[in-house]
Amino acid sequence: MGYLKGFMDFTRRDQDVRDPIDRIKNWEEYVIRFSDQDLKEQSSRCMDCGTPFCHTGAEWDGAYVGCPVNNFIPEWNELVSEENWEEALRRLEETNNFPEFTGRVCPAPCEGSCTLAINDDPVTIKSIENEIIERGFENNWVEVKVPSKRTGKRVAIVGSGPAGLAAADQLNEMGHHVTVYERDDRPGGLLMYGIPNMKLEKDTIERRINVMKESGIEFVCNTEIGVDVTRDELKRDYDSVIMCTGAQDPRDVPLENRDSSGIHFAMEYLTAATKALETDPKDTPITAEGKNVIVIGGGDTGADCVATALRQNAKRVVQFGKHPASPEERTDQNPWPEFPMTFKLDYGYKEGLEALGEDPRKYEILTQRFEKGKDGQVTALHTLNVEKVYENGKLVTKEIPGTEQVWEADLVLIAIGFLGPEQEVLEHFGLKTDERGRIWTVDGMRDYRTNEEGVYAAGDARRGQSLVVWAIREGREVADQVDQYLMSHKEKQIV
Ligand SMILES: Cc1cc2nc3c(=O)[nH]c(=O)nc-3n(C[C@H](O)[C@H](O)[C@H](O)COP(=O)(O)OP(=O)(O)OC[C@H]3O[C@@H](n4cnc5c(N)ncnc54)[C@H](O)[C@@H]3O)c2cc1C
Ligand code: SF4
């Protein structure tokens, strides 16, 4: 605790953001870094409380609270308030392989469980985390960690999202030879081709991948396991395999005229938009330019579609959600230290409000059917309003008769979540799955062994669509278990 009265003397300040009208003219990150003075004041708001919840990542009434990677938050807050940035970086690196990703895109469950948040605004933990790592890179404190001794064991990781990357980083540091296979053209998983550039610039991912390559990790892109390389080949060449293939099988809306052109899954659209940034943003096969865009699905993926469509100069963007708007304040069912489920004006919504004059979100609305023009192109959506009511003691969604509406549409983006992992590669490996199609692992959430000897699983493929910070935690934990497995067997394991 650098300054005893920090939490009394300073109020919370969030990082500034670029003006919404200006920022939708390009694809650069929209958040502006804190000044030195802000950092000193904001970090000194941390009370270094006796029982900090911010770093627990522990289960609380069926939900998790605090930081899933157990960052030593009070400790690095104190170091930052004393301007001891290098030591702050060393503490942060002990628990988080990629603070530059979480510092930008984590929803910060740590802040929801900060003790100050009981009766005040929480410490700006996430922004401080980001600044520590950025200063680390600027001052060349981020080290290339080539192990002094190699074990001779070889591990293949399938999938280069945050789970695969964290596992690779840990296992390489332990001295094992690690190869990461990725079917896409660049590593990063959803960091690269899901989360848009304005939240996480792709240079930031490449900067980290370069450090990992220099540390000795091999990346093999444009290679789909199960198609280009078989399970038997991996078994022949490696001592263990970790499946980090994500959970990207999209949920569809099988309604009348779904086969119209102009209806796409969110991930097709977002991936194409990011790939186009490599050459010309206009070079995308799916553009929102001049179109009436409707996003089906009220979640964060939908919000990223809204922000992307605005940057492509959409005529209008509307996002349908079937739930009501979140409350302004926590409810009794959502007390501290749980993650606060309160109303937020996310970056894309603020942009929509300022650029097009309306919050894109429309609540409690359900699509009934699509309308198709003579040329096969989608022209409109028909919807009904819905409400949540209790029936036989259960909360159910009911349609409200007489509330039909027709919405003009030229581009429809489906963002209603994911069914789970794509099954083909799991079948190819003979992996057992659970009732939700996720890779089955041995009893309990912290055992990463699959039903196949020497084959482990981590990240969204195992836990279902989640967060970057959870993927990092799973990557770290699976690495520990694979290391124990490799080091307890002298001979090659999975031949
Ligand atoms: C649009 C969108 C926005 C999001 N925004 C946020 C956010 O702001 N903050 C946050 O915390 N979380 C966010 N998430 C969730 C987060 O990105 C994921 O939880 C996280 O990336 C999961 O990491 P992972 O490593 O398990 O899988 P993924 O990131 O999905 O990576 C899996 C990788 O495996 C590869 N792969 C699959 N099969 C094969 C195969 N057979 N051979 C080779 N490679 C294969 C895939 O190509 C992919 O690159 C977002 C998700 C989406 C869809
Ligand atoms: S990783 Fe996320 S939860 Fe953990 S300290 Fe950073 S912002 Fe908070």
Coordinates of N, CA and C and ligand atoms in Angstrom, one line a residue, residues 67-68 71 73 96 102 106 108-110 125-126 129 469, ligand 2:
C67 N -9.9 -12.8 -10.0 CA -9.0 -13.1 -11.1 C -8.7 -14.6 -11.3
P68 N -9.1 -15.2 -12.4 CA -8.9 -16.6 -12.7 C -7.4 -17.0 -12.7
N71 N -3.7 -13.3 -10.2 CA -2.7 -12.2 -10.3 C -2.5 -11.6 -8.9
I73 N -2.5 -8.9 -7.3 CA -3.0 -7.5 -7.6 C -2.5 -6.5 -6.6
N96 N 0.6 -14.5 -15.0 CA -0.1 -14.3 -16.3 C 1.0 -14.2 -17.4
T102 N -5.0 -9.7 -21.6 CA -6.0 -9.5 -20.6 C -6.2 -8.0 -20.2
C106 N -9.9 -8.3 -21.1 CA -10.6 -9.0 -20.0 C -11.7 -8.2 -19.4
A108 N -12.5 -8.1 -16.5 CA -12.1 -7.8 -15.2 C -13.0 -8.2 -14.1
P109 N -13.2 -9.5 -13.9 CA -13.9 -9.9 -12.7 C -13.2 -9.5 -11.4
C110 N -11.9 -9.3 -11.5 CA -11.2 -8.8 -10.3 C -11.8 -7.5 -9.8
I125 N -7.9 -2.0 -12.0 CA -6.9 -3.0 -12.0 C -6.4 -3.4 -13.4
K126 N -7.4 -3.5 -14.3 CA -7.1 -4.0 -15.7 C -6.2 -3.0 -16.4
E129 N -2.7 -3.2 -15.1 CA -2.1 -4.4 -15.6 C -1.5 -4.2 -17.0
V469 N -8.9 -15.0 -20.2 CA -8.2 -15.2 -18.9 C -8.4 -16.6 -18.4
Ligands
SF4_2 S1 -6.5 -11.0 -15.8 FE1 -8.6 -10.1 -15.8 S2 -9.3 -10.7 -13.8 FE2 -7.1 -11.0 -13.7 S3 -6.3 -9.0 -12.9 FE3 -6.3 -8.8 -15.1 S4 -8.2 -7.8 -15.7 FE4 -8.4 -8.6 -13.6

